Coordinates of C-alpha atoms in Angstrom, one line a residue:
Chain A
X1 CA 0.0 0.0 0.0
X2 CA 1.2 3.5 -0.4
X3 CA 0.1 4.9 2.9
X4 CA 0.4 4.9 6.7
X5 CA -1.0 1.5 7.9
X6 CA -1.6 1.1 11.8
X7 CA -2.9 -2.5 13.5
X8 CA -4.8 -3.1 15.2
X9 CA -7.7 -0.3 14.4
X10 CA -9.5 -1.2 17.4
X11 CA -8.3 -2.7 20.4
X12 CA -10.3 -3.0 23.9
X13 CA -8.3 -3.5 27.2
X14 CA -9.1 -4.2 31.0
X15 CA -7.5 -1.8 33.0
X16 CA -4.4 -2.6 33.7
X17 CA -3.4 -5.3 30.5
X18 CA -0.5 -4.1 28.6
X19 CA -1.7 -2.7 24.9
X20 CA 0.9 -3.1 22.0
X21 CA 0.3 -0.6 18.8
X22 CA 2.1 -1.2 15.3
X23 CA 2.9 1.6 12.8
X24 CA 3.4 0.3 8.8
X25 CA 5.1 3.8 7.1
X26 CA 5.2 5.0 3.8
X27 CA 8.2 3.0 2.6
X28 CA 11.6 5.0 2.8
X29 CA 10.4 8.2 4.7
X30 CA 12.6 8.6 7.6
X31 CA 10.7 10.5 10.3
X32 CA 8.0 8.1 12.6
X33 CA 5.7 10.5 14.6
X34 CA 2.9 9.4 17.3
X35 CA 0.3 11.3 18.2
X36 CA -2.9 10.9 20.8
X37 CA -6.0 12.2 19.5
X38 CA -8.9 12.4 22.7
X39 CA -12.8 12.4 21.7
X40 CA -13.2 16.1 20.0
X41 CA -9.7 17.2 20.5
X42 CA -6.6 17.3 18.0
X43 CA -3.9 15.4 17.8
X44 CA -1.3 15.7 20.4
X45 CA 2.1 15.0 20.1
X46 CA 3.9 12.0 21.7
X47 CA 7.2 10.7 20.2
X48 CA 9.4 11.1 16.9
X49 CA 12.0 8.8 15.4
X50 CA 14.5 9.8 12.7
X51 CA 15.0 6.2 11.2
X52 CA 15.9 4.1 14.4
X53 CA 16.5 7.1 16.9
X54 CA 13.7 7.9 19.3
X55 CA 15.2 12.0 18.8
X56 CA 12.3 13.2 21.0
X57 CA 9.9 11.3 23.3
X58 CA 9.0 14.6 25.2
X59 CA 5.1 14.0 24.8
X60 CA 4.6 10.7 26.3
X61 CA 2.5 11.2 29.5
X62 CA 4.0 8.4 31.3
X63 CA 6.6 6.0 32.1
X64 CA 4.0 3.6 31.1
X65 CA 4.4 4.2 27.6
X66 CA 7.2 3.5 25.7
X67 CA 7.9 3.6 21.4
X68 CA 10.6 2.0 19.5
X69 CA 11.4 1.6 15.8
X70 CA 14.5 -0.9 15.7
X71 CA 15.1 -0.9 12.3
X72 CA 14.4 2.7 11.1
X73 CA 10.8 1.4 9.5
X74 CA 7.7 -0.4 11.7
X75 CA 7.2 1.4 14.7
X76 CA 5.3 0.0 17.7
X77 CA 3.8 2.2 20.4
X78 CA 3.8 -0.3 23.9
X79 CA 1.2 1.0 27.1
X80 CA 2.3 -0.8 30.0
X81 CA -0.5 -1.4 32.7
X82 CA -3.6 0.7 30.7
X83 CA -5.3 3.1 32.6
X84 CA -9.3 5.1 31.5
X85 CA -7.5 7.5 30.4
X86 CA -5.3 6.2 28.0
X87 CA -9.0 5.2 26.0
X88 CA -7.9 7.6 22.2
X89 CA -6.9 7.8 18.9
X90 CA -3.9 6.9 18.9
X91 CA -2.4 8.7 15.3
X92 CA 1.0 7.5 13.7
X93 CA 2.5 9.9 10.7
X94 CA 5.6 9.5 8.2
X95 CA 7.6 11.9 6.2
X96 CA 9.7 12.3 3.7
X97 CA 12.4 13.9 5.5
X98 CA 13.2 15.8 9.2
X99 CA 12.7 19.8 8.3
X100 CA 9.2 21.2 9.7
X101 CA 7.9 21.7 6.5
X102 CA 8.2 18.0 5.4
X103 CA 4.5 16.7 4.9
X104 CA 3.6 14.3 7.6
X105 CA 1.1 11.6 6.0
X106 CA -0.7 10.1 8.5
X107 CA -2.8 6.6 9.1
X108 CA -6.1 6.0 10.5
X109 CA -4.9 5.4 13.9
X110 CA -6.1 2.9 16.2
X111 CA -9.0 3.2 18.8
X112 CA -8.3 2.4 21.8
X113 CA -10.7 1.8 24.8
X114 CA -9.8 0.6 27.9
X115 CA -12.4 -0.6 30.3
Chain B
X1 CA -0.6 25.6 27.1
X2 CA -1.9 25.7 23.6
X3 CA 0.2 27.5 21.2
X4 CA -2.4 27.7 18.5
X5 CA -6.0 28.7 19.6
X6 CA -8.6 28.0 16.9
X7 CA -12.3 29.0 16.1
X8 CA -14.8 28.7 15.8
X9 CA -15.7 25.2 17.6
X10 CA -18.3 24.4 15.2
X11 CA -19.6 25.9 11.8
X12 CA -22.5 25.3 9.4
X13 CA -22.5 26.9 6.3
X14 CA -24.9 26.8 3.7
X15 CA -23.7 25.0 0.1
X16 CA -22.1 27.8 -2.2
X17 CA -21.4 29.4 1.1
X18 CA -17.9 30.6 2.1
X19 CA -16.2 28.9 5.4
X20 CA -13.8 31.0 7.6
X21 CA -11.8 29.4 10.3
X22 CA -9.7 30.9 12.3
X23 CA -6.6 30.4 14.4
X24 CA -4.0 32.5 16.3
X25 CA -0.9 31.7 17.5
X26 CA 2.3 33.1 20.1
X27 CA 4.8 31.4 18.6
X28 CA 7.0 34.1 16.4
X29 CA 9.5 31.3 15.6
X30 CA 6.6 29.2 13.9
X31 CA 7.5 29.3 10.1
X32 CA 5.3 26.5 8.9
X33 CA 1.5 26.9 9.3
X34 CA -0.7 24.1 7.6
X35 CA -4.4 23.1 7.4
X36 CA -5.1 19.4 8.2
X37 CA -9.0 17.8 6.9
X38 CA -10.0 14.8 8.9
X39 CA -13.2 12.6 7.7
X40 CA -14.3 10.5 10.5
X41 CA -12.6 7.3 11.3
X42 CA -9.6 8.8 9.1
X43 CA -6.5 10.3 9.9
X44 CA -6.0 13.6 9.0
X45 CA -4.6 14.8 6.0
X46 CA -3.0 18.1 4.6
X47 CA -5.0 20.4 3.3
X48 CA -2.7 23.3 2.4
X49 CA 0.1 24.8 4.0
X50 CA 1.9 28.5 4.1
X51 CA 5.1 29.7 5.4
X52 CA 5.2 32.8 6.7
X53 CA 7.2 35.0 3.5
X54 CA 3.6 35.1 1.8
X55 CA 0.4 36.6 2.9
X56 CA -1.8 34.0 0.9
X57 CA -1.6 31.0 -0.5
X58 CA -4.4 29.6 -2.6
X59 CA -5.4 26.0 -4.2
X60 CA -8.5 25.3 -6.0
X61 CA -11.2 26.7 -3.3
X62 CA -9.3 26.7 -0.7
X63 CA -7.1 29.3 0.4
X64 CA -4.9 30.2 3.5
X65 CA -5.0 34.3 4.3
X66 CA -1.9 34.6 6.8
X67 CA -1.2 38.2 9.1
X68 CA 2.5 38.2 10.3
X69 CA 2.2 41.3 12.5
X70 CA -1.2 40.1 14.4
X71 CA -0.2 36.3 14.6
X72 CA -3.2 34.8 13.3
X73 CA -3.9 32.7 9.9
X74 CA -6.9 31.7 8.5
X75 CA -8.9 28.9 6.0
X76 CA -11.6 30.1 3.9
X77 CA -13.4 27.6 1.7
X78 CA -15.2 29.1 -1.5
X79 CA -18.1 27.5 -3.0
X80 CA -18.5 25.4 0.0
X81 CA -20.1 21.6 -1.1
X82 CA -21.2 19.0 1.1
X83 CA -18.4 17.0 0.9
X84 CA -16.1 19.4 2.7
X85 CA -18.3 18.7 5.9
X86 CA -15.6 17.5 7.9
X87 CA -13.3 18.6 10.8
X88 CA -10.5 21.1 10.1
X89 CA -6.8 21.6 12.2
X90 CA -4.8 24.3 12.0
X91 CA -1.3 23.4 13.4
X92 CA 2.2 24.5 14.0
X93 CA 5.5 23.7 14.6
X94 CA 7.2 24.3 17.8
X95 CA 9.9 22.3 16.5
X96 CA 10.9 20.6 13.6
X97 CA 10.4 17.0 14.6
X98 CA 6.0 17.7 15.8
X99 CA 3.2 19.7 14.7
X100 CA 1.1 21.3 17.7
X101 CA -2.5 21.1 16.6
X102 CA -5.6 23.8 17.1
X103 CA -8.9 21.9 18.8
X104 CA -10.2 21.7 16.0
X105 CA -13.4 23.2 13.9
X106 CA -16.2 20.7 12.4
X107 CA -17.4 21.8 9.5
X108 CA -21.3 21.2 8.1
X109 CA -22.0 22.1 4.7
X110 CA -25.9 21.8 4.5
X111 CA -28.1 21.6 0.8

């Protein structure tokens, strides 16, 4: 496919199960963004990789959450020990290249709820 | 803090109509600001973007109006049609690796 692909779409958790959240990006870009997008809100920023380096990880609200991207392309967003109000969008974007004005392309994010 | 501050929350314009959105921002070091569409259940996706050496940019019906001197950019839409009933971001960069997004507007385009 030629766009952002993220797995699952939905996922449901119990409070407390650890949540595991995969980013497919546009093949060869070499910036990996995150986002959480709450009901009614926009996207808020969590992480960014520049192929395999996690450069800034300044948006993630917790210890409990933790990104990597090993090999500069799949990315996987982890939640440790899911909490209410973790329950969002969560958004994953690619681009091209690192500047500001690089077009970030972003997937359909997954939902997640957690009961 | 939010560093870009949209409006209107909400908007329903009338097909043919022209939308305005608004948003203001602090940041004088911003030099990207885009326009991000989402459909729901989609991610969004860019719209059109400016950076901050022009005062407007225009594509098709869409156009960004931009005021250096009182922080603030806008979208208007021409010739509003139903299919642009969707939600709208405006965002910025307070650094090069994230955007910081607006709360968004939702746009309805009635018949």
């Amino acid at each position: 496919g030629a766009g952002v692909s993220q797995s699952p779409r939905y996922k449901v958790a119990k409070r407390g199960q650890d949540v595991a959240l995969r980013c497919d990006p546009i093949s060869g870009h070499v910036s990996l963004f995150w986002y959480q997008q709450a009901l009614g809100q926009g996207p808020e920023f969590l992480t960014y990789f520049q192929n395999e380096a996690q450069l800034d990880k300044s948006g993630l609200p917790s210890d409990r959450f933790f990104a990597e991207r090993p090999e500069g392309s799949v990315s996987t967003l982890k939640i440790q020990r899911t909490q209410q109000e973790d329950s969002a969008v969560y958004l994953c974007a690619s681009s091209a290249g690192p500047l500001s004005y690089n077009e970030q392309f972003f997937g359909p994010g997954t939902r997640l709820t957690v009961l | 803090q939010q560093q870009v501050k949209q409006s209107p929350q909400s908007l329903i314009v009338q097909k043919g109509g022209i939308s305005i959105i608004n948003c203001a921002y602090e940041n004088t070091a911003f030099d990207y600001f885009p326009w991000y569409q989402q459909f729901p259940g989609k991610g969004p996706a860019l719209l059109i973007a400016i950076r901050p050496d022009v005062s407007e940019k225009k594509e098709g019906r869409f156009t960004i109006s931009f005021n250096k001197s009182a922080k603030q950019f806008s979208l208007h839409i021409m010739d509003s049609q139903p299919g642009d009933s969707a939600t709208y971001f405006c965002a910025a960069p307070p650094a090069a690796s994230k955007l910081t997004f607006g709360t968004g507007t939702r746009l309805q385009v009635t018949l």
